[in-house]
Backbone as a printed PyTorch tensor [residue, N CA C, xyz], in Angstrom:
tensor([[[ 31.3880,  12.3140, -32.2230],
         [ 31.3910,  10.8760, -32.4780],
         [ 29.9490,  10.3940, -32.5780]],

        [[ 29.5970,   9.7930, -33.6740],
         [ 28.2610,   9.2700, -33.8670],
         [ 28.3650,   8.1040, -34.8400]],

        [[ 28.3040,   6.8910, -34.3110],
         [ 28.4430,   5.6960, -35.1320],
         [ 27.1420,   4.9110, -35.1080]],

        [[ 26.5950,   4.6110, -36.2940],
         [ 25.3850,   3.8030, -36.3840],
         [ 25.7630,   2.3370, -36.5320]],

        [[ 24.9760,   1.4830, -35.9060],
         [ 25.1770,   0.0440, -35.9710],
         [ 23.9270,  -0.5930, -36.5560]],

        [[ 23.9200,  -1.8890, -36.6890],
         [ 22.8570,  -2.6080, -37.3870],
         [ 21.4650,  -2.2310, -36.8930]],

        [[ 21.2210,  -2.2760, -35.6040],
         [ 19.8980,  -1.9800, -35.0800],
         [ 18.9300,  -3.1320, -35.2700]],

        [[ 17.6450,  -2.8160, -35.2680],
         [ 16.5990,  -3.8220, -35.3920],
         [ 15.5570,  -3.3410, -36.3900]],

        [[ 14.4650,  -4.0770, -36.4710],
         [ 13.3830,  -3.7020, -37.3880],
         [ 12.8420,  -2.3000, -37.0800]],

        [[ 12.7540,  -1.9530, -35.7960],
         [ 12.1410,  -0.6860, -35.3990],
         [ 13.1270,   0.3550, -34.8780]],

        [[ 14.4170,   0.0040, -34.7690],
         [ 15.3880,   0.9070, -34.1560],
         [ 16.6910,   0.9940, -34.9340]],

        [[ 17.2970,   2.1830, -34.8790],
         [ 18.6690,   2.3790, -35.2910],
         [ 19.4860,   2.4800, -34.0110]],

        [[ 20.5300,   1.6860, -33.9020],
         [ 21.3950,   1.7030, -32.7250],
         [ 22.5530,   2.6480, -32.9950]],

        [[ 22.7610,   3.5980, -32.0860],
         [ 23.7740,   4.6270, -32.2780],
         [ 24.6690,   4.7210, -31.0560]],

        [[ 25.9810,   4.7620, -31.2920],
         [ 26.9670,   4.9880, -30.2280],
         [ 27.3260,   6.4650, -30.2690]],

        [[ 27.1480,   7.1670, -29.1370],
         [ 27.4880,   8.5770, -29.0450],
         [ 28.4810,   8.7660, -27.9060]],

        [[ 28.9100,   9.9800, -27.7070],
         [ 29.8290,  10.2800, -26.6070],
         [ 29.1880,   9.9960, -25.2540]],

        [[ 27.8590,  10.0260, -25.1960],
         [ 27.1360,   9.8150, -23.9410],
         [ 26.6410,   8.3910, -23.7640]],

        [[ 27.0030,   7.4720, -24.6330],
         [ 26.5710,   6.0810, -24.5090],
         [ 25.8150,   5.6130, -25.7350]],

        [[ 24.9940,   4.6120, -25.5400],
         [ 24.2420,   3.9820, -26.6310],
         [ 22.8020,   4.4830, -26.6260]],

        [[ 22.2690,   4.6820, -27.8350],
         [ 20.8780,   5.1100, -27.9810],
         [ 20.1870,   4.2590, -29.0390]],

        [[ 18.9570,   3.9220, -28.7590],
         [ 18.0990,   3.2760, -29.7400],
         [ 17.0940,   4.3060, -30.2190]],

        [[ 17.2530,   4.7190, -31.4650],
         [ 16.3650,   5.7290, -32.0350],
         [ 15.3080,   5.0420, -32.8880]],

        [[ 14.0130,   5.2610, -32.5690],
         [ 12.9670,   4.6080, -33.3600],
         [ 13.0020,   5.0890, -34.8080]],

        [[ 12.7210,   4.1790, -35.7090],
         [ 12.7350,   4.4810, -37.1450],
         [ 11.3780,   5.0280, -37.5800]],

        [[ 10.8730,   6.0220, -36.8560],
         [  9.5510,   6.5940, -37.1490],
         [  8.5040,   5.5030, -37.3240]],

        [[  8.5950,   4.5040, -36.4740],
         [  7.6800,   3.3740, -36.5480],
         [  6.6500,   3.4390, -35.4290]],

        [[  5.5410,   2.8430, -35.6950],
         [  4.5620,   2.6120, -34.6480],
         [  3.9570,   1.2410, -34.8830]],

        [[  3.4210,   0.6970, -33.8310],
         [  2.7570,  -0.5930, -33.9350],
         [  1.3640,  -0.3800, -33.3890]],

        [[  0.3640,  -0.7160, -34.2090],
         [ -1.0220,  -0.3550, -33.9040],
         [ -1.0320,   1.1510, -33.6780]],

        [[ -1.4260,   1.6160, -32.5370],
         [ -1.4030,   3.0590, -32.2570],
         [ -0.2940,   3.4390, -31.2770]],

        [[  0.5990,   2.5050, -30.9600],
         [  1.6830,   2.7560, -30.0050],
         [  2.9360,   3.2340, -30.7250]],

        [[  3.5250,   4.2990, -30.2220],
         [  4.7880,   4.8040, -30.7560],
         [  5.9470,   4.1490, -30.0200]],

        [[  6.9670,   3.7440, -30.7700],
         [  8.1660,   3.2010, -30.1350],
         [  8.9340,   4.3440, -29.4750]],

        [[  9.3710,   4.1480, -28.2220],
         [ 10.0650,   5.2280, -27.5050],
         [ 11.5560,   5.2770, -27.8470]],

        [[ 12.1840,   6.4250, -27.5680],
         [ 13.6400,   6.5160, -27.6210],
         [ 14.1970,   5.6750, -26.4780]],

        [[ 15.3030,   4.9940, -26.7160],
         [ 15.9310,   4.1530, -25.7040],
         [ 17.3150,   4.6940, -25.3690]],

        [[ 17.6800,   4.6200, -24.0980],
         [ 19.0320,   4.9530, -23.6630],
         [ 19.5740,   3.7780, -22.8730]],

        [[ 20.7450,   3.2930, -23.2620],
         [ 21.3910,   2.1890, -22.5580],
         [ 22.4930,   2.7590, -21.6870]],

        [[ 22.4320,   2.4800, -20.3860],
         [ 23.4230,   2.9920, -19.4490],
         [ 24.6230,   2.0530, -19.3860]],

        [[ 25.7100,   2.5420, -18.8080],
         [ 26.9290,   1.7380, -18.6830],
         [ 26.7310,   0.4980, -17.8210]],

        [[ 25.7790,   0.5570, -16.8880],
         [ 25.5450,  -0.6050, -16.0200],
         [ 24.5370,  -1.5840, -16.6110]],

        [[ 24.1710,  -1.4020, -17.8880],
         [ 23.3260,  -2.3680, -18.5750],
         [ 21.8400,  -2.0820, -18.5450]],

        [[ 21.4310,  -1.0040, -17.8710],
         [ 20.0100,  -0.6650, -17.8480],
         [ 19.5860,  -0.0570, -19.1730]],

        [[ 18.3130,  -0.2230, -19.4810],
         [ 17.7130,   0.4210, -20.6360],
         [ 16.6220,   1.3370, -20.1110]],

        [[ 16.7160,   2.6150, -20.4480],
         [ 15.7410,   3.5840, -19.9490],
         [ 14.9310,   4.1490, -21.1100]],

        [[ 13.6280,   4.2820, -20.8560],
         [ 12.7330,   4.8640, -21.8550],
         [ 11.4530,   5.3010, -21.1670]],

        [[ 10.7020,   6.1310, -21.8650],
         [  9.4120,   6.6060, -21.3650],
         [  8.3470,   6.3140, -22.4070]],

        [[  7.2420,   5.7360, -21.9640],
         [  6.1190,   5.4850, -22.8540],
         [  5.1240,   6.6280, -22.7260]],

        [[  4.5590,   7.0050, -23.8540],
         [  3.5020,   8.0040, -23.8340],
         [  2.2890,   7.3960, -23.1360]],

        [[  1.5630,   8.2210, -22.4240],
         [  0.3560,   7.7510, -21.7380],
         [ -0.6760,   7.2990, -22.7680]],

        [[ -1.2230,   6.1450, -22.5480],
         [ -2.2500,   5.5840, -23.4250],
         [ -3.4580,   5.2000, -22.5880]],

        [[ -4.5980,   5.3340, -23.1610],
         [ -5.8270,   4.9060, -22.4960],
         [ -6.2300,   3.5590, -23.0830]],

        [[ -6.3530,   2.5700, -22.2350],
         [ -6.7530,   1.2260, -22.6660],
         [ -8.2340,   1.0630, -22.3290]],

        [[ -9.0490,   0.8570, -23.3520],
         [-10.4990,   0.8500, -23.1630],
         [-11.1130,  -0.5370, -22.9930]],

        [[-10.4680,  -1.5460, -23.4900],
         [-11.0990,  -2.8670, -23.4520],
         [-10.0250,  -3.9450, -23.3620]],

        [[-10.4780,  -5.1560, -23.0410],
         [ -9.5500,  -6.2810, -22.9270],
         [ -8.8170,  -6.5270, -24.2380]],

        [[ -9.4650,  -6.3000, -25.3690],
         [ -8.8220,  -6.4910, -26.6680],
         [ -7.6460,  -5.5300, -26.7910]],

        [[ -7.8380,  -4.2680, -26.3910],
         [ -6.7520,  -3.2950, -26.4550],
         [ -5.6380,  -3.6500, -25.4740]],

        [[ -5.9960,  -4.2020, -24.3230],
         [ -4.9900,  -4.6110, -23.3540],
         [ -4.1200,  -5.7180, -23.9380]],

        [[ -4.7290,  -6.6510, -24.6520],
         [ -3.9530,  -7.7060, -25.3120],
         [ -3.0030,  -7.1210, -26.3550]],

        [[ -3.4680,  -6.1100, -27.1050],
         [ -2.6050,  -5.4600, -28.0870],
         [ -1.4550,  -4.7310, -27.3940]],

        [[ -1.7280,  -4.1120, -26.2540],
         [ -0.6860,  -3.4160, -25.5020],
         [  0.3560,  -4.4140, -24.9990]],

        [[ -0.0960,  -5.5450, -24.5120],
         [  0.8370,  -6.5870, -24.0630],
         [  1.6930,  -7.0750, -25.2240]],

        [[  1.0830,  -7.2160, -26.3980],
         [  1.8400,  -7.6500, -27.5730],
         [  2.8800,  -6.5950, -27.9560]],

        [[  2.5220,  -5.3100, -27.8920],
         [  3.4660,  -4.2330, -28.1570],
         [  4.6320,  -4.2950, -27.1780]],

        [[  4.3460,  -4.4980, -25.8910],
         [  5.4080,  -4.5750, -24.8910],
         [  6.3170,  -5.7700, -25.1330]],

        [[  5.7690,  -6.8760, -25.6120],
         [  6.5790,  -8.0440, -25.9550],
         [  7.5130,  -7.7210, -27.1170]],

        [[  6.9830,  -7.0430, -28.1430],
         [  7.8060,  -6.6400, -29.2850],
         [  8.9130,  -5.7090, -28.8100]],

        [[  8.5670,  -4.7200, -27.9770],
         [  9.5470,  -3.7690, -27.4610],
         [ 10.6130,  -4.4870, -26.6380]],

        [[ 10.2070,  -5.4150, -25.8020],
         [ 11.1470,  -6.1790, -24.9860],
         [ 12.1180,  -6.9690, -25.8660]],

        [[ 11.6160,  -7.5950, -26.9070],
         [ 12.4750,  -8.3550, -27.8170],
         [ 13.4610,  -7.4410, -28.5490]],

        [[ 12.9900,  -6.2500, -28.9490],
         [ 13.8660,  -5.2960, -29.6240],
         [ 14.9870,  -4.8460, -28.6710]],

        [[ 14.6410,  -4.5690, -27.4170],
         [ 15.6370,  -4.1510, -26.4290],
         [ 16.6810,  -5.2520, -26.2250]],

        [[ 16.2300,  -6.4860, -26.1240],
         [ 17.1680,  -7.5940, -25.9410],
         [ 18.1050,  -7.7310, -27.1400]],

        [[ 17.5740,  -7.5870, -28.3410],
         [ 18.4130,  -7.6820, -29.5390],
         [ 19.4340,  -6.5410, -29.5770]],

        [[ 19.0190,  -5.3320, -29.1940],
         [ 19.9520,  -4.2070, -29.1520],
         [ 21.0330,  -4.4220, -28.0930]],

        [[ 20.6520,  -4.9780, -26.9320],
         [ 21.6500,  -5.2780, -25.8960],
         [ 22.6910,  -6.2600, -26.3940]],

        [[ 22.2450,  -7.2730, -27.1180],
         [ 23.1790,  -8.2590, -27.6550],
         [ 24.1550,  -7.6070, -28.6410]],

        [[ 23.6640,  -6.6630, -29.4470],
         [ 24.5460,  -5.9640, -30.3770],
         [ 25.5630,  -5.1000, -29.6280]],

        [[ 25.1200,  -4.4470, -28.5620],
         [ 26.0240,  -3.6300, -27.7560],
         [ 27.0950,  -4.5150, -27.1330]],

        [[ 26.6970,  -5.6610, -26.5830],
         [ 27.6580,  -6.5890, -25.9800],
         [ 28.6640,  -7.0900, -27.0100]],

        [[ 28.2110,  -7.3330, -28.2410],
         [ 29.1000,  -7.8450, -29.2720],
         [ 30.1440,  -6.8140, -29.7010]],

        [[ 29.7660,  -5.5360, -29.6600],
         [ 30.6900,  -4.4580, -30.0330],
         [ 31.6800,  -4.1870, -28.9130]],

        [[ 31.1820,  -4.3670, -27.6740],
         [ 32.0550,  -4.1820, -26.5230],
         [ 32.0030,  -2.8510, -25.9950]]])
């Protein structure tokens, strides 16, 4: 069983036998790679970010912006999961 759903700008949302997955569409933002996402039955979203070295305040601002984009994508995927049931 592998059903693809609408997803987001950076993710394809997939329903598998093991739950929901957000697979990045080979996208990156600045130098940050979007991580694979796993949505658990209790509503958690799990992912791992690659280690990055932040050298300056400008890069820290870009990292915060990336995390905001990622957070918005996760919320949109959660809403799609809730709508499907």
